[in-house]
PDB file of C-alpha atoms in Angstrom:
ATOM      1  CA  MET A 104     109.665 211.212  32.977  1.00  0.00           C
ATOM      2  CA  LYS A 105     110.460 213.023  29.737  1.00  0.00           C
ATOM      3  CA  ILE A 106     108.576 216.217  28.996  1.00  0.00           C
ATOM      4  CA  SER A 107     108.652 218.421  25.920  1.00  0.00           C
ATOM      5  CA  ILE A 108     108.136 222.039  26.865  1.00  0.00           C
ATOM      6  CA  GLY A 109     107.598 225.088  24.729  1.00  0.00           C
ATOM      7  CA  SER A 110     106.467 228.658  25.014  1.00  0.00           C
ATOM      8  CA  ASP A 111     106.128 231.878  23.158  1.00  0.00           C
ATOM      9  CA  HIS A 112     107.845 235.069  24.307  1.00  0.00           C
ATOM     10  CA  ALA A 113     105.211 235.723  27.000  1.00  0.00           C
ATOM     11  CA  GLY A 114     105.797 232.308  28.525  1.00  0.00           C
ATOM     12  CA  PHE A 115     109.583 232.228  28.166  1.00  0.00           C
ATOM     13  CA  GLU A 116     110.473 233.233  31.751  1.00  0.00           C
ATOM     14  CA  LEU A 117     107.966 230.820  33.271  1.00  0.00           C
ATOM     15  CA  LYS A 118     109.181 228.018  31.002  1.00  0.00           C
ATOM     16  CA  GLN A 119     112.722 228.538  32.261  1.00  0.00           C
ATOM     17  CA  LYS A 120     111.544 228.548  35.889  1.00  0.00           C
ATOM     18  CA  ILE A 121     109.653 225.297  35.351  1.00  0.00           C
ATOM     19  CA  ILE A 122     112.731 223.636  33.830  1.00  0.00           C
ATOM     20  CA  ASP A 123     114.848 224.795  36.784  1.00  0.00           C
ATOM     21  CA  ARG A 124     112.312 223.822  39.461  1.00  0.00           C
ATOM     22  CA  TYR A 125     111.552 220.345  38.088  1.00  0.00           C
ATOM     23  CA  SER A 126     115.106 219.144  37.622  1.00  0.00           C
ATOM     24  CA  SER A 127     114.012 215.546  38.248  1.00  0.00           C
ATOM     25  CA  PHE A 128     112.177 215.632  34.894  1.00  0.00           C
ATOM     26  CA  LYS A 129     114.079 215.260  31.652  1.00  0.00           C
ATOM     27  CA  PHE A 130     113.065 218.224  29.488  1.00  0.00           C
ATOM     28  CA  ASN A 131     113.144 218.579  25.737  1.00  0.00           C
ATOM     29  CA  ASP A 132     113.104 222.366  25.322  1.00  0.00           C
ATOM     30  CA  CYS A 133     111.268 223.199  22.093  1.00  0.00           C
ATOM     31  CA  GLY A 134     111.759 226.976  22.511  1.00  0.00           C
ATOM     32  CA  ALA A 135     111.274 229.890  22.489  1.00  0.00           C
ATOM     33  CA  PHE A 136     114.752 230.694  23.651  1.00  0.00           C
ATOM     34  CA  SER A 137     114.245 234.372  24.549  1.00  0.00           C
ATOM     35  CA  ASN A 138     111.495 236.858  25.264  1.00  0.00           C
ATOM     36  CA  LYS A 139     111.755 238.248  21.711  1.00  0.00           C
ATOM     37  CA  SER A 140     108.330 238.221  20.044  1.00  0.00           C
ATOM     38  CA  VAL A 141     107.479 234.914  18.333  1.00  0.00           C
ATOM     39  CA  ASP A 142     104.338 233.115  17.158  1.00  0.00           C
ATOM     40  CA  TYR A 143     102.826 230.759  19.759  1.00  0.00           C
ATOM     41  CA  PRO A 144     101.445 228.216  17.218  1.00  0.00           C
ATOM     42  CA  ASP A 145     104.993 227.273  16.188  1.00  0.00           C
ATOM     43  CA  PHE A 146     105.804 226.125  19.714  1.00  0.00           C
ATOM     44  CA  GLY A 147     102.443 224.473  20.369  1.00  0.00           C
ATOM     45  CA  HIS A 148     103.006 222.349  17.265  1.00  0.00           C
ATOM     46  CA  LYS A 149     106.628 221.542  18.156  1.00  0.00           C
ATOM     47  CA  VAL A 150     105.631 220.220  21.574  1.00  0.00           C
ATOM     48  CA  ALA A 151     102.660 218.303  20.169  1.00  0.00           C
ATOM     49  CA  ASN A 152     104.779 216.666  17.476  1.00  0.00           C
ATOM     50  CA  SER A 153     107.402 215.679  20.020  1.00  0.00           C
ATOM     51  CA  VAL A 154     104.772 213.944  22.161  1.00  0.00           C
ATOM     52  CA  LEU A 155     103.145 212.271  19.148  1.00  0.00           C
ATOM     53  CA  LYS A 156     106.493 210.949  17.886  1.00  0.00           C
ATOM     54  CA  GLY A 157     107.205 209.415  21.301  1.00  0.00           C
ATOM     55  CA  ASN A 158     110.103 211.742  22.067  1.00  0.00           C
ATOM     56  CA  ALA A 159     108.341 212.752  25.295  1.00  0.00           C
ATOM     57  CA  ASP A 160     105.799 211.243  27.646  1.00  0.00           C
ATOM     58  CA  TYR A 161     103.954 214.541  28.069  1.00  0.00           C
ATOM     59  CA  GLY A 162     104.129 218.164  27.040  1.00  0.00           C
ATOM     60  CA  ILE A 163     103.866 221.557  28.685  1.00  0.00           C
ATOM     61  CA  VAL A 164     102.992 224.635  26.637  1.00  0.00           C
ATOM     62  CA  VAL A 165     103.008 228.199  27.932  1.00  0.00           C
ATOM     63  CA  CYS A 166     101.850 231.502  26.489  1.00  0.00           C
ATOM     64  CA  GLY A 167     100.441 234.641  28.064  1.00  0.00           C
ATOM     65  CA  SER A 168      96.918 233.292  28.514  1.00  0.00           C
ATOM     66  CA  GLY A 169      97.488 229.627  27.681  1.00  0.00           C
ATOM     67  CA  ILE A 170      94.593 229.787  25.242  1.00  0.00           C
ATOM     68  CA  GLY A 171      96.300 230.250  21.890  1.00  0.00           C
ATOM     69  CA  ILE A 172      99.067 227.739  22.463  1.00  0.00           C
ATOM     70  CA  SER A 173      96.577 225.126  23.730  1.00  0.00           C
ATOM     71  CA  ILE A 174      94.444 225.600  20.612  1.00  0.00           C
ATOM     72  CA  ALA A 175      97.521 225.164  18.415  1.00  0.00           C
ATOM     73  CA  ALA A 176      98.613 222.011  20.255  1.00  0.00           C
ATOM     74  CA  ASN A 177      95.111 220.552  20.044  1.00  0.00           C
ATOM     75  CA  ARG A 178      95.089 220.894  16.251  1.00  0.00           C
ATOM     76  CA  ASN A 179      97.372 217.852  16.221  1.00  0.00           C
ATOM     77  CA  LYS A 180      95.402 214.590  16.145  1.00  0.00           C
ATOM     78  CA  GLY A 181      96.106 212.590  19.281  1.00  0.00           C
ATOM     79  CA  ILE A 182      96.943 215.576  21.452  1.00  0.00           C
ATOM     80  CA  ARG A 183      94.710 216.377  24.392  1.00  0.00           C
ATOM     81  CA  ALA A 184      96.033 219.701  25.674  1.00  0.00           C
ATOM     82  CA  ALA A 185      94.290 220.995  28.776  1.00  0.00           C
ATOM     83  CA  LEU A 186      94.492 224.636  29.809  1.00  0.00           C
ATOM     84  CA  CYS A 187      94.555 224.397  33.580  1.00  0.00           C
ATOM     85  CA  THR A 188      94.082 227.341  35.910  1.00  0.00           C
ATOM     86  CA  SER A 189      93.466 225.316  39.074  1.00  0.00           C
ATOM     87  CA  THR A 190      94.569 222.047  40.634  1.00  0.00           C
ATOM     88  CA  GLU A 191      91.025 220.716  40.120  1.00  0.00           C
ATOM     89  CA  HIS A 192      91.369 221.342  36.373  1.00  0.00           C
ATOM     90  CA  ALA A 193      94.705 219.515  36.414  1.00  0.00           C
ATOM     91  CA  LYS A 194      93.285 216.551  38.322  1.00  0.00           C
ATOM     92  CA  LEU A 195      90.214 216.168  36.126  1.00  0.00           C
ATOM     93  CA  SER A 196      92.149 216.687  32.892  1.00  0.00           C
ATOM     94  CA  ARG A 197      94.238 213.634  33.767  1.00  0.00           C
ATOM     95  CA  LEU A 198      91.546 211.510  35.476  1.00  0.00           C
ATOM     96  CA  HIS A 199      88.821 211.915  32.868  1.00  0.00           C
ATOM     97  CA  ASN A 200      90.522 213.203  29.704  1.00  0.00           C
ATOM     98  CA  ASP A 201      93.945 211.551  29.821  1.00  0.00           C
ATOM     99  CA  ALA A 202      95.443 214.925  28.912  1.00  0.00           C
ATOM    100  CA  ASN A 203      98.921 214.532  27.480  1.00  0.00           C
ATOM    101  CA  VAL A 204      99.804 218.232  27.254  1.00  0.00           C
ATOM    102  CA  LEU A 205      99.426 220.784  30.039  1.00  0.00           C
ATOM    103  CA  ALA A 206      98.769 224.356  28.905  1.00  0.00           C
ATOM    104  CA  LEU A 207      99.512 227.278  31.215  1.00  0.00           C
ATOM    105  CA  GLY A 208      98.947 231.027  31.098  1.00  0.00           C
ATOM    106  CA  SER A 209     101.922 232.934  32.435  1.00  0.00           C
ATOM    107  CA  ARG A 210     100.043 236.227  32.672  1.00  0.00           C
ATOM    108  CA  LEU A 211      96.817 234.923  34.215  1.00  0.00           C
ATOM    109  CA  THR A 212      97.817 232.280  36.767  1.00  0.00           C
ATOM    110  CA  ASN A 213     100.188 233.075  39.604  1.00  0.00           C
ATOM    111  CA  GLU A 214     103.464 231.217  39.795  1.00  0.00           C
ATOM    112  CA  GLN A 215     102.796 229.212  42.971  1.00  0.00           C
ATOM    113  CA  ASP A 216      99.428 228.058  41.611  1.00  0.00           C
ATOM    114  CA  ILE A 217     101.209 226.962  38.424  1.00  0.00           C
ATOM    115  CA  TYR A 218     103.627 224.801  40.417  1.00  0.00           C
ATOM    116  CA  ASN A 219     100.705 223.251  42.310  1.00  0.00           C
ATOM    117  CA  ILE A 220      98.948 222.575  38.991  1.00  0.00           C
ATOM    118  CA  ILE A 221     102.056 220.898  37.582  1.00  0.00           C
ATOM    119  CA  ASP A 222     102.417 218.738  40.702  1.00  0.00           C
ATOM    120  CA  VAL A 223      98.806 217.549  40.490  1.00  0.00           C
ATOM    121  CA  PHE A 224      98.888 217.033  36.716  1.00  0.00           C
ATOM    122  CA  PHE A 225     101.952 214.789  36.839  1.00  0.00           C
ATOM    123  CA  ASN A 226     100.827 212.883  39.932  1.00  0.00           C
ATOM    124  CA  THR A 227      97.351 211.983  38.659  1.00  0.00           C
ATOM    125  CA  ASN A 228      96.738 208.902  36.552  1.00  0.00           C
ATOM    126  CA  PHE A 229      94.033 208.385  33.949  1.00  0.00           C
ATOM    127  CA  GLU A 230      90.996 206.665  35.436  1.00  0.00           C
ATOM    128  CA  GLY A 231      90.126 204.748  32.257  1.00  0.00           C
ATOM    129  CA  GLY A 232      86.823 202.887  32.190  1.00  0.00           C
ATOM    130  CA  ARG A 233      83.949 204.853  30.713  1.00  0.00           C
ATOM    131  CA  HIS A 234      86.317 207.731  29.991  1.00  0.00           C
ATOM    132  CA  SER A 235      88.300 205.643  27.487  1.00  0.00           C
ATOM    133  CA  ASP A 236      85.304 205.358  25.172  1.00  0.00           C
ATOM    134  CA  ARG A 237      84.729 209.105  25.359  1.00  0.00           C
ATOM    135  CA  ILE A 238      88.335 209.877  24.489  1.00  0.00           C
ATOM    136  CA  LYS A 239      88.085 207.676  21.415  1.00  0.00           C
ATOM    137  CA  LYS A 240      85.348 209.990  20.145  1.00  0.00           C
ATOM    138  CA  ILE A 241      87.562 213.093  20.247  1.00  0.00           C
ATOM    139  CA  ASP A 242      89.609 212.325  17.103  1.00  0.00           C
ATOM    140  CA  TYR A 243      86.780 211.293  14.767  1.00  0.00           C
ATOM    141  CA  ILE A 244      87.885 213.239  11.689  1.00  0.00           C
TER     142      ILE A 244
END
């Protein structure tokens, strides 16, 4: 599985830990490359564009809260970034919303919970059915 991953400065350390822990995944690191202050939208868009261009199967975006970077990623038509703070969020984001980008908050969710969220997210398949029609309504503009 190929995953594009990106973070701002607040998510940099967690991003590196995720890359190290999930060595079975092939990562496309979209930055940031240090904890020097940067703008989260730049990295949300880089990950989103990588997924949309088919350079990755999924994306992971990380900032301090996960909120800003998920909003930035979701501004890209075709991206369904889900900010997950629990394994139930991760499961439902894949089952019902076919989320293609996982957003995480490095300052608000503890590290072990984040690893559990990642495990559930990438081991849950989209349910399809009635949810497919709903997803088609997301990108109506």
